[in-house]
């Protein structure tokens, strides 16, 4: 069973606009959530995270929002840049178990 | 620091062959893990280790063995390869101090089983 879901396989936005990537999870026991970015032929790289005791975490152009009652998190990128084009994975963790979504391919057009 | 390194980058196996995917990290991380990435499935945890001599199963452990004799190395063994094991394999590591779970990933090994 897929406990972490990213329902949009792809997203295309214009440079300078906001990118919003969404993620849903089913297991309420997850207590830490992360976003990873992946370029082709490379391993995923950590982007931003949030603990379940918070509802927002911001790092420069990247903000992650967590809605625990809806079991939903989102990643906002403002402003989007062409270099942000990559596959984005959300992940949810409890203890030593981490589950990933299937990924969303973001394309930022100049 | 080299971070997390994986060898080989590419491998082709015939059904029934065995092989070991190597993973090493130089960050003195206690936690190491193996994932496989398949189209439309994201990354799925195969096995993980929280220190030398300690390993545990993840979400999809069948067909794979691991051992952790040192802090630095965490090899993944396929005892009898099957076409269903065709995938991209990623090794990752992180420290266990604090409450952060960010893992550092290696560049991956692309495995094809024919």
mmCIF file of C-alpha atoms in Angstrom:
data_model
loop_
_atom_site.group_PDB
_atom_site.id
_atom_site.type_symbol
_atom_site.label_atom_id
_atom_site.label_comp_id
_atom_site.label_asym_id
_atom_site.label_seq_id
_atom_site.Cartn_x
_atom_site.Cartn_y
_atom_site.Cartn_z
ATOM 1 C CA UNK A 1 0.000 0.000 0.000
ATOM 2 C CA UNK A 2 1.230 3.428 -0.853
ATOM 3 C CA UNK A 3 1.204 5.460 2.322
ATOM 4 C CA UNK A 4 2.519 8.591 0.647
ATOM 5 C CA UNK A 5 0.926 9.823 -2.555
ATOM 6 C CA UNK A 6 1.779 12.518 -5.035
ATOM 7 C CA UNK A 7 -1.188 12.607 -7.356
ATOM 8 C CA UNK A 8 0.262 14.970 -9.942
ATOM 9 C CA UNK A 9 2.942 13.264 -12.036
ATOM 10 C CA UNK A 10 3.906 16.561 -13.647
ATOM 11 C CA UNK A 11 3.586 20.316 -13.252
ATOM 12 C CA UNK A 12 4.579 23.110 -15.611
ATOM 13 C CA UNK A 13 4.903 26.750 -14.518
ATOM 14 C CA UNK A 14 6.285 29.957 -15.925
ATOM 15 C CA UNK A 15 9.531 31.377 -14.592
ATOM 16 C CA UNK A 16 8.869 33.838 -11.777
ATOM 17 C CA UNK A 17 5.499 32.336 -10.845
ATOM 18 C CA UNK A 18 4.704 30.128 -7.860
ATOM 19 C CA UNK A 19 5.072 26.342 -8.035
ATOM 20 C CA UNK A 20 2.883 24.328 -5.659
ATOM 21 C CA UNK A 21 3.581 20.628 -5.269
ATOM 22 C CA UNK A 22 1.193 18.514 -3.229
ATOM 23 C CA UNK A 23 1.513 15.340 -1.203
ATOM 24 C CA UNK A 24 -0.952 13.257 0.822
ATOM 25 C CA UNK A 25 -0.260 10.571 3.385
ATOM 26 C CA UNK A 26 -2.402 7.973 5.097
ATOM 27 C CA UNK A 27 -0.464 7.006 8.226
ATOM 28 C CA UNK A 28 -1.106 9.439 11.076
ATOM 29 C CA UNK A 29 1.927 8.043 12.932
ATOM 30 C CA UNK A 30 4.388 9.796 10.608
ATOM 31 C CA UNK A 31 6.137 12.520 12.580
ATOM 32 C CA UNK A 32 8.580 14.069 10.130
ATOM 33 C CA UNK A 33 8.124 15.088 6.526
ATOM 34 C CA UNK A 34 10.680 15.949 3.885
ATOM 35 C CA UNK A 35 10.982 17.094 0.293
ATOM 36 C CA UNK A 36 13.755 15.876 -1.964
ATOM 37 C CA UNK A 37 14.758 17.104 -5.396
ATOM 38 C CA UNK A 38 16.176 14.791 -8.037
ATOM 39 C CA UNK A 39 17.949 15.519 -11.299
ATOM 40 C CA UNK A 40 18.390 12.786 -13.952
ATOM 41 C CA UNK A 41 21.203 10.295 -13.270
ATOM 42 C CA UNK A 42 21.765 11.686 -9.772
ATOM 43 C CA UNK A 43 20.643 10.701 -6.304
ATOM 44 C CA UNK A 44 17.916 12.702 -4.544
ATOM 45 C CA UNK A 45 19.085 15.735 -2.594
ATOM 46 C CA UNK A 46 17.409 17.058 0.520
ATOM 47 C CA UNK A 47 15.452 20.273 0.067
ATOM 48 C CA UNK A 48 13.384 21.108 3.148
ATOM 49 C CA UNK A 49 11.661 19.345 6.016
ATOM 50 C CA UNK A 50 9.026 19.861 8.674
ATOM 51 C CA UNK A 51 8.263 18.242 11.991
ATOM 52 C CA UNK A 52 4.716 17.164 12.733
ATOM 53 C CA UNK A 53 4.554 19.682 15.585
ATOM 54 C CA UNK A 54 4.792 22.561 13.104
ATOM 55 C CA UNK A 55 2.560 23.683 10.274
ATOM 56 C CA UNK A 56 5.030 25.729 8.253
ATOM 57 C CA UNK A 57 8.732 25.844 7.564
ATOM 58 C CA UNK A 58 10.432 28.331 5.286
ATOM 59 C CA UNK A 59 13.888 28.328 3.711
ATOM 60 C CA UNK A 60 14.524 31.043 1.166
ATOM 61 C CA UNK A 61 12.295 30.473 -1.864
ATOM 62 C CA UNK A 62 10.984 27.181 -0.465
ATOM 63 C CA UNK A 63 8.139 26.814 2.033
ATOM 64 C CA UNK A 64 6.582 23.590 3.231
ATOM 65 C CA UNK A 65 3.087 23.566 4.721
ATOM 66 C CA UNK A 66 1.683 20.726 6.794
ATOM 67 C CA UNK A 67 -2.021 20.157 7.431
ATOM 68 C CA UNK A 68 -2.167 17.252 9.849
ATOM 69 C CA UNK A 69 -5.941 17.044 10.023
ATOM 70 C CA UNK A 70 -6.072 16.624 6.239
ATOM 71 C CA UNK A 71 -2.869 14.519 6.159
ATOM 72 C CA UNK A 72 -1.579 16.823 3.466
ATOM 73 C CA UNK A 73 1.619 18.702 2.840
ATOM 74 C CA UNK A 74 2.649 21.034 0.108
ATOM 75 C CA UNK A 75 5.826 22.639 -1.174
ATOM 76 C CA UNK A 76 5.716 26.204 -2.458
ATOM 77 C CA UNK A 77 8.521 27.579 -4.589
ATOM 78 C CA UNK A 78 8.464 31.351 -5.098
ATOM 79 C CA UNK A 79 9.670 32.604 -7.481
ATOM 80 C CA UNK A 80 10.207 29.556 -9.654
ATOM 81 C CA UNK A 81 13.409 29.419 -11.682
ATOM 82 C CA UNK A 82 14.384 27.241 -14.672
ATOM 83 C CA UNK A 83 17.017 25.529 -12.478
ATOM 84 C CA UNK A 84 14.178 24.261 -10.269
ATOM 85 C CA UNK A 85 13.130 21.902 -13.077
ATOM 86 C CA UNK A 86 13.523 18.424 -11.566
ATOM 87 C CA UNK A 87 11.527 15.602 -10.021
ATOM 88 C CA UNK A 88 10.353 16.359 -6.482
ATOM 89 C CA UNK A 89 9.684 13.584 -3.988
ATOM 90 C CA UNK A 90 7.883 14.019 -0.711
ATOM 91 C CA UNK A 91 8.723 11.629 2.100
ATOM 92 C CA UNK A 92 7.236 10.815 5.474
ATOM 93 C CA UNK A 93 9.112 9.253 8.337
ATOM 94 C CA UNK A 94 8.553 7.567 11.656
ATOM 95 C CA UNK A 95 11.577 6.241 13.520
ATOM 96 C CA UNK A 96 13.713 4.471 10.944
ATOM 97 C CA UNK A 97 11.026 3.909 8.329
ATOM 98 C CA UNK A 98 10.770 6.469 5.538
ATOM 99 C CA UNK A 99 8.172 6.267 2.772
ATOM 100 C CA UNK A 100 8.349 8.223 -0.455
ATOM 101 C CA UNK A 101 5.769 9.414 -2.917
ATOM 102 C CA UNK A 102 6.065 8.600 -6.624
ATOM 103 C CA UNK A 103 7.364 12.066 -7.454
ATOM 104 C CA UNK A 104 6.189 15.117 -9.401
ATOM 105 C CA UNK A 105 8.166 16.338 -12.400
ATOM 106 C CA UNK A 106 8.350 20.138 -12.283
ATOM 107 C CA UNK A 107 9.165 22.062 -15.440
ATOM 108 C CA UNK A 108 9.819 25.777 -15.135
ATOM 109 C CA UNK A 109 9.612 27.512 -18.499
ATOM 110 C CA UNK A 110 11.699 30.646 -19.181
ATOM 111 C CA UNK B 1 34.401 14.411 1.836
ATOM 112 C CA UNK B 2 33.168 12.109 -0.898
ATOM 113 C CA UNK B 3 29.782 11.699 0.831
ATOM 114 C CA UNK B 4 27.958 8.523 -0.208
ATOM 115 C CA UNK B 5 29.559 6.496 -2.996
ATOM 116 C CA UNK B 6 28.075 3.556 -4.876
ATOM 117 C CA UNK B 7 29.628 1.039 -7.237
ATOM 118 C CA UNK B 8 29.037 -0.009 -9.915
ATOM 119 C CA UNK B 9 27.070 2.695 -11.747
ATOM 120 C CA UNK B 10 25.583 0.196 -14.196
ATOM 121 C CA UNK B 11 25.223 -3.578 -14.126
ATOM 122 C CA UNK B 12 23.568 -6.187 -16.339
ATOM 123 C CA UNK B 13 22.879 -9.608 -14.853
ATOM 124 C CA UNK B 14 21.331 -12.774 -16.139
ATOM 125 C CA UNK B 15 18.482 -14.359 -14.191
ATOM 126 C CA UNK B 16 19.864 -16.439 -11.335
ATOM 127 C CA UNK B 17 23.210 -14.671 -11.075
ATOM 128 C CA UNK B 18 24.333 -13.114 -7.823
ATOM 129 C CA UNK B 19 26.071 -9.841 -7.178
ATOM 130 C CA UNK B 20 26.824 -7.256 -4.510
ATOM 131 C CA UNK B 21 26.107 -3.554 -4.806
ATOM 132 C CA UNK B 22 28.630 -1.569 -2.835
ATOM 133 C CA UNK B 23 27.892 1.503 -0.723
ATOM 134 C CA UNK B 24 30.267 3.537 1.402
ATOM 135 C CA UNK B 25 30.008 6.810 3.314
ATOM 136 C CA UNK B 26 32.686 8.937 4.949
ATOM 137 C CA UNK B 27 30.477 11.077 7.200
ATOM 138 C CA UNK B 28 30.531 8.704 10.180
ATOM 139 C CA UNK B 29 26.764 8.288 9.912
ATOM 140 C CA UNK B 30 25.183 5.593 12.037
ATOM 141 C CA UNK B 31 22.137 5.083 9.822
ATOM 142 C CA UNK B 32 22.441 3.636 6.322
ATOM 143 C CA UNK B 33 19.741 2.426 3.985
ATOM 144 C CA UNK B 34 19.019 0.962 0.562
ATOM 145 C CA UNK B 35 16.163 2.011 -1.696
ATOM 146 C CA UNK B 36 14.987 0.962 -5.107
ATOM 147 C CA UNK B 37 13.318 3.354 -7.509
ATOM 148 C CA UNK B 38 10.840 2.098 -10.073
ATOM 149 C CA UNK B 39 8.715 4.162 -12.474
ATOM 150 C CA UNK B 40 5.523 5.385 -10.804
ATOM 151 C CA UNK B 41 6.546 3.908 -7.439
ATOM 152 C CA UNK B 42 8.899 6.436 -5.926
ATOM 153 C CA UNK B 43 11.665 5.111 -3.697
ATOM 154 C CA UNK B 44 10.979 2.025 -1.619
ATOM 155 C CA UNK B 45 13.047 1.056 1.408
ATOM 156 C CA UNK B 46 14.709 -2.362 1.095
ATOM 157 C CA UNK B 47 16.886 -2.668 4.216
ATOM 158 C CA UNK B 48 18.409 -0.317 6.723
ATOM 159 C CA UNK B 49 20.990 -0.323 9.495
ATOM 160 C CA UNK B 50 21.355 1.856 12.596
ATOM 161 C CA UNK B 51 24.935 0.825 13.272
ATOM 162 C CA UNK B 52 27.589 -1.812 12.756
ATOM 163 C CA UNK B 53 26.157 -5.265 13.344
ATOM 164 C CA UNK B 54 22.535 -4.090 13.264
ATOM 165 C CA UNK B 55 20.270 -4.443 10.226
ATOM 166 C CA UNK B 56 16.530 -4.517 9.696
ATOM 167 C CA UNK B 57 14.035 -4.993 6.899
ATOM 168 C CA UNK B 58 12.248 -2.198 5.120
ATOM 169 C CA UNK B 59 9.214 -2.210 2.876
ATOM 170 C CA UNK B 60 10.504 -4.560 0.122
ATOM 171 C CA UNK B 61 13.260 -6.823 1.582
ATOM 172 C CA UNK B 62 12.589 -10.082 -0.288
ATOM 173 C CA UNK B 63 15.419 -11.209 -2.552
ATOM 174 C CA UNK B 64 18.011 -8.980 -0.880
ATOM 175 C CA UNK B 65 20.511 -9.464 1.940
ATOM 176 C CA UNK B 66 22.585 -6.878 3.792
ATOM 177 C CA UNK B 67 25.276 -6.799 6.435
ATOM 178 C CA UNK B 68 26.997 -3.973 8.297
ATOM 179 C CA UNK B 69 30.439 -4.927 9.549
ATOM 180 C CA UNK B 70 31.765 -1.338 9.650
ATOM 181 C CA UNK B 71 30.250 2.112 10.067
ATOM 182 C CA UNK B 72 31.379 3.087 6.568
ATOM 183 C CA UNK B 73 30.129 0.212 4.413
ATOM 184 C CA UNK B 74 26.684 -1.226 3.748
ATOM 185 C CA UNK B 75 26.662 -3.694 0.828
ATOM 186 C CA UNK B 76 23.461 -5.023 -0.729
ATOM 187 C CA UNK B 77 23.499 -8.611 -2.013
ATOM 188 C CA UNK B 78 21.252 -10.146 -4.615
ATOM 189 C CA UNK B 79 21.566 -13.906 -4.157
ATOM 190 C CA UNK B 80 19.639 -14.989 -7.272
ATOM 191 C CA UNK B 81 18.703 -12.092 -9.521
ATOM 192 C CA UNK B 82 15.230 -11.936 -11.061
ATOM 193 C CA UNK B 83 13.877 -9.632 -13.810
ATOM 194 C CA UNK B 84 11.619 -8.023 -11.158
ATOM 195 C CA UNK B 85 14.785 -6.670 -9.542
ATOM 196 C CA UNK B 86 15.542 -4.508 -12.565
ATOM 197 C CA UNK B 87 15.602 -1.061 -11.002
ATOM 198 C CA UNK B 88 17.744 1.863 -9.916
ATOM 199 C CA UNK B 89 19.206 1.327 -6.471
ATOM 200 C CA UNK B 90 20.112 4.147 -4.107
ATOM 201 C CA UNK B 91 22.090 3.979 -0.910
ATOM 202 C CA UNK B 92 21.650 6.708 1.706
ATOM 203 C CA UNK B 93 22.952 7.662 5.123
ATOM 204 C CA UNK B 94 22.251 10.049 7.993
ATOM 205 C CA UNK B 95 23.320 10.709 11.534
ATOM 206 C CA UNK B 96 21.091 9.640 14.402
ATOM 207 C CA UNK B 97 21.651 12.619 16.688
ATOM 208 C CA UNK B 98 18.837 15.111 17.061
ATOM 209 C CA UNK B 99 15.429 14.857 15.474
ATOM 210 C CA UNK B 100 16.261 15.415 11.850
ATOM 211 C CA UNK B 101 15.808 12.719 9.254
ATOM 212 C CA UNK B 102 17.551 14.186 6.217
ATOM 213 C CA UNK B 103 19.406 11.486 4.348
ATOM 214 C CA UNK B 104 22.314 11.888 1.947
ATOM 215 C CA UNK B 105 21.929 9.766 -1.168
ATOM 216 C CA UNK B 106 24.508 8.206 -3.424
ATOM 217 C CA UNK B 107 24.350 8.583 -7.223
ATOM 218 C CA UNK B 108 22.626 5.240 -7.750
ATOM 219 C CA UNK B 109 23.277 1.907 -9.459
ATOM 220 C CA UNK B 110 21.192 1.048 -12.512
ATOM 221 C CA UNK B 111 20.639 -2.719 -12.567
ATOM 222 C CA UNK B 112 19.130 -4.670 -15.436
ATOM 223 C CA UNK B 113 18.288 -8.366 -15.045
ATOM 224 C CA UNK B 114 17.624 -10.243 -18.286
#
